[in-house]
CSV table of C-alpha atoms in Angstrom, one decimal:
chain,number,residue,atom,x,y,z
A,102,MET,CA,67.8,102.0,46.1
A,103,GLY,CA,67.5,105.7,46.8
A,104,ILE,CA,70.9,106.4,45.5
A,105,ALA,CA,71.3,103.7,42.9
A,106,TYR,CA,70.5,106.0,40.1
A,107,PRO,CA,71.1,109.5,41.7
A,108,LEU,CA,70.0,111.6,38.7
A,109,ALA,CA,66.9,109.5,37.9
A,110,SER,CA,65.0,110.8,40.9
A,111,ARG,CA,66.8,113.8,42.4
A,112,PHE,CA,64.2,114.4,45.2
A,113,ARG,CA,64.4,110.7,46.3
A,114,THR,CA,68.2,110.8,46.3
A,115,GLY,CA,68.2,114.1,48.2
A,116,MET,CA,65.7,112.9,50.8
A,117,THR,CA,67.6,109.7,51.3
A,118,ILE,CA,70.9,111.4,51.9
A,119,ALA,CA,69.1,114.0,54.1
A,120,MET,CA,67.4,111.4,56.3
A,121,PHE,CA,70.7,109.4,56.6
A,122,SER,CA,72.5,112.6,57.6
A,123,LEU,CA,69.8,113.4,60.2
A,124,VAL,CA,70.1,110.0,61.8
A,125,VAL,CA,73.9,110.2,61.9
A,126,PHE,CA,73.6,113.7,63.4
A,127,ALA,CA,71.1,112.6,66.0
A,128,ILE,CA,73.3,109.7,67.1
A,129,THR,CA,76.3,111.9,67.3
A,130,VAL,CA,74.5,114.5,69.4
A,131,MET,CA,73.1,111.9,71.8
A,132,GLY,CA,76.6,110.4,72.3
A,133,ILE,CA,78.0,113.8,73.1
A,134,ILE,CA,75.2,114.7,75.5
A,135,ASN,CA,75.5,111.2,77.2
A,136,SER,CA,79.3,111.6,77.5
A,137,SER,CA,78.9,115.1,79.0
A,138,PHE,CA,76.5,114.0,81.6
A,139,LEU,CA,78.6,111.0,82.5
A,140,ASP,CA,81.7,113.1,82.9
A,141,MET,CA,79.7,115.7,85.0
A,142,PHE,CA,78.0,113.2,87.4
A,143,ALA,CA,80.3,110.2,87.5
A,144,GLY,CA,83.6,112.1,87.9
A,145,ASP,CA,85.1,113.1,91.2
A,146,GLU,CA,83.3,116.5,91.2
A,147,GLY,CA,80.0,114.8,90.7
A,148,THR,CA,80.3,112.3,93.5
A,149,GLY,CA,81.6,114.7,96.1
A,150,GLY,CA,84.1,112.1,97.2
A,151,TRP,CA,81.5,109.5,97.9
A,152,ASP,CA,81.6,106.3,95.9
A,153,ILE,CA,78.6,104.3,97.0
A,154,LEU,CA,75.1,105.3,97.9
A,155,ALA,CA,73.0,103.0,100.1
A,156,SER,CA,69.4,103.8,100.8
A,157,THR,CA,67.2,102.4,103.5
A,158,ASN,CA,63.6,102.6,104.5
A,159,ARG,CA,63.0,104.9,107.5
A,160,ASN,CA,60.9,102.2,109.1
A,161,ASN,CA,63.8,99.8,109.0
A,162,PRO,CA,67.0,101.9,109.4
A,163,VAL,CA,70.5,100.5,109.4
A,164,ASP,CA,72.3,102.0,112.5
A,165,ASP,CA,75.8,100.6,111.7
A,166,LEU,CA,76.5,99.9,108.1
A,167,ALA,CA,79.9,98.3,108.7
A,168,ALA,CA,78.4,95.9,111.3
A,169,ALA,CA,75.5,95.0,109.0
A,170,LEU,CA,77.9,94.2,106.1
A,171,ARG,CA,80.1,92.2,108.4
A,172,ASP,CA,77.1,90.2,109.7
A,173,GLU,CA,76.0,89.5,106.2
A,174,GLY,CA,79.4,88.1,105.4
A,175,SER,CA,79.4,89.0,101.8
A,176,PHE,CA,81.6,92.1,102.1
A,177,ASP,CA,84.7,93.1,104.0
A,178,PRO,CA,83.9,96.4,105.8
A,179,SER,CA,87.5,97.2,106.3
A,180,MET,CA,87.6,98.5,102.7
A,181,ILE,CA,85.2,101.3,103.7
A,182,THR,CA,87.3,104.4,104.6
A,183,ALA,CA,84.4,106.7,105.6
A,184,THR,CA,80.7,106.7,106.0
A,185,GLY,CA,78.2,109.5,106.3
A,186,ARG,CA,74.4,109.6,106.7
A,187,THR,CA,71.9,112.0,105.3
A,188,THR,CA,68.1,112.2,105.8
A,189,GLN,CA,65.7,113.8,103.4
A,190,PHE,CA,62.4,115.0,104.9
A,191,ASP,CA,59.0,114.7,103.3
A,192,ASN,CA,58.4,117.4,100.6
A,193,GLU,CA,55.4,118.8,102.5
A,194,SER,CA,57.0,118.9,105.9
A,195,GLN,CA,59.0,122.2,105.5
A,196,GLU,CA,58.5,125.5,103.9
A,197,ALA,CA,60.7,128.5,103.1
A,198,ARG,CA,60.2,132.0,101.7
A,199,SER,CA,62.3,134.9,100.5
A,200,PRO,CA,61.8,138.1,102.5
A,201,GLY,CA,58.3,139.5,101.6
A,202,GLY,CA,57.6,136.5,99.4
A,203,GLU,CA,55.1,133.7,99.7
A,204,TRP,CA,55.8,130.4,101.5
A,205,THR,CA,56.7,127.5,99.3
A,206,ASP,CA,57.7,123.9,99.8
A,207,TYR,CA,61.5,123.6,100.3
A,208,PRO,CA,63.5,120.4,100.4
A,209,ILE,CA,65.7,119.9,103.4
A,210,ILE,CA,68.4,117.3,103.6
A,211,ALA,CA,70.1,116.8,107.0
A,212,GLY,CA,73.6,115.3,107.3
A,213,ASP,CA,75.3,113.8,110.3
A,214,ASP,CA,78.7,114.8,111.7
A,215,SER,CA,80.6,112.2,109.7
A,216,PHE,CA,78.9,113.3,106.4
A,217,PHE,CA,80.1,116.9,106.8
A,218,ARG,CA,83.5,115.9,108.1
A,219,GLU,CA,84.1,113.7,105.0
A,220,ALA,CA,82.3,115.9,102.4
A,221,HIS,CA,84.3,117.0,99.4
A,222,MET,CA,81.5,118.5,97.2
A,223,GLU,CA,82.6,121.6,95.3
A,224,LEU,CA,80.5,124.6,96.2
A,225,GLU,CA,79.6,127.2,93.5
A,226,GLY,CA,79.6,130.0,96.0
A,227,ARG,CA,80.3,130.8,99.7
A,228,ALA,CA,79.2,133.4,102.2
A,229,ARG,CA,81.5,136.2,103.2
A,230,GLY,CA,84.1,135.0,105.7
A,231,TYR,CA,84.5,131.5,104.3
A,232,ASP,CA,87.7,131.1,102.2
A,233,SER,CA,87.3,127.4,101.3
A,234,ASP,CA,84.6,124.8,100.9
A,235,ARG,CA,86.2,122.9,103.8
A,236,GLU,CA,85.5,125.9,106.1
A,237,VAL,CA,81.9,125.9,105.1
A,238,TYR,CA,81.5,122.1,105.8
A,239,GLU,CA,83.2,122.6,109.2
A,240,ALA,CA,80.9,125.5,110.1
A,241,VAL,CA,77.8,123.5,109.1
A,242,ARG,CA,79.1,120.5,111.1
A,243,THR,CA,80.0,122.4,114.3
A,244,THR,CA,77.9,125.5,114.5
A,245,PRO,CA,74.2,125.4,115.4
A,246,GLY,CA,72.0,127.4,113.0
A,247,VAL,CA,74.3,127.2,110.0
A,248,ALA,CA,73.1,125.6,106.8
A,249,LEU,CA,73.9,125.2,103.2
A,250,MET,CA,71.4,126.9,100.9
A,251,ASP,CA,71.0,126.9,97.1
């Protein structure tokens, strides 16, 4: 109706076309943003080489994932090529500060030996003396007192 007689009501025609254009623009931008996030987080770089994330309650941990899956009988654990375990501590259980700064809550995520041995996450930067991401993961895995920091 808004564009049936375009010259009969110029404002109505202009507003109809403007609103239609705005909706098309918004849908296009949302599609681009969604695709960008999907590429960033679902690609190989976003997963760090891990394909499945399984979470458990700390009061009911699963010590051996492959054995638990085998006992359940609904999955063949021979398809799993590597497993790793991480633990995130409560937000209020640790603090950090920059030199001379104030103490603030700081999230800490600990990983087991297998997690760092199989990790393929791409690091944005490395400390002096480390030439590859693999060297960093090996240092964190084998050297007490070494950690990854943001």
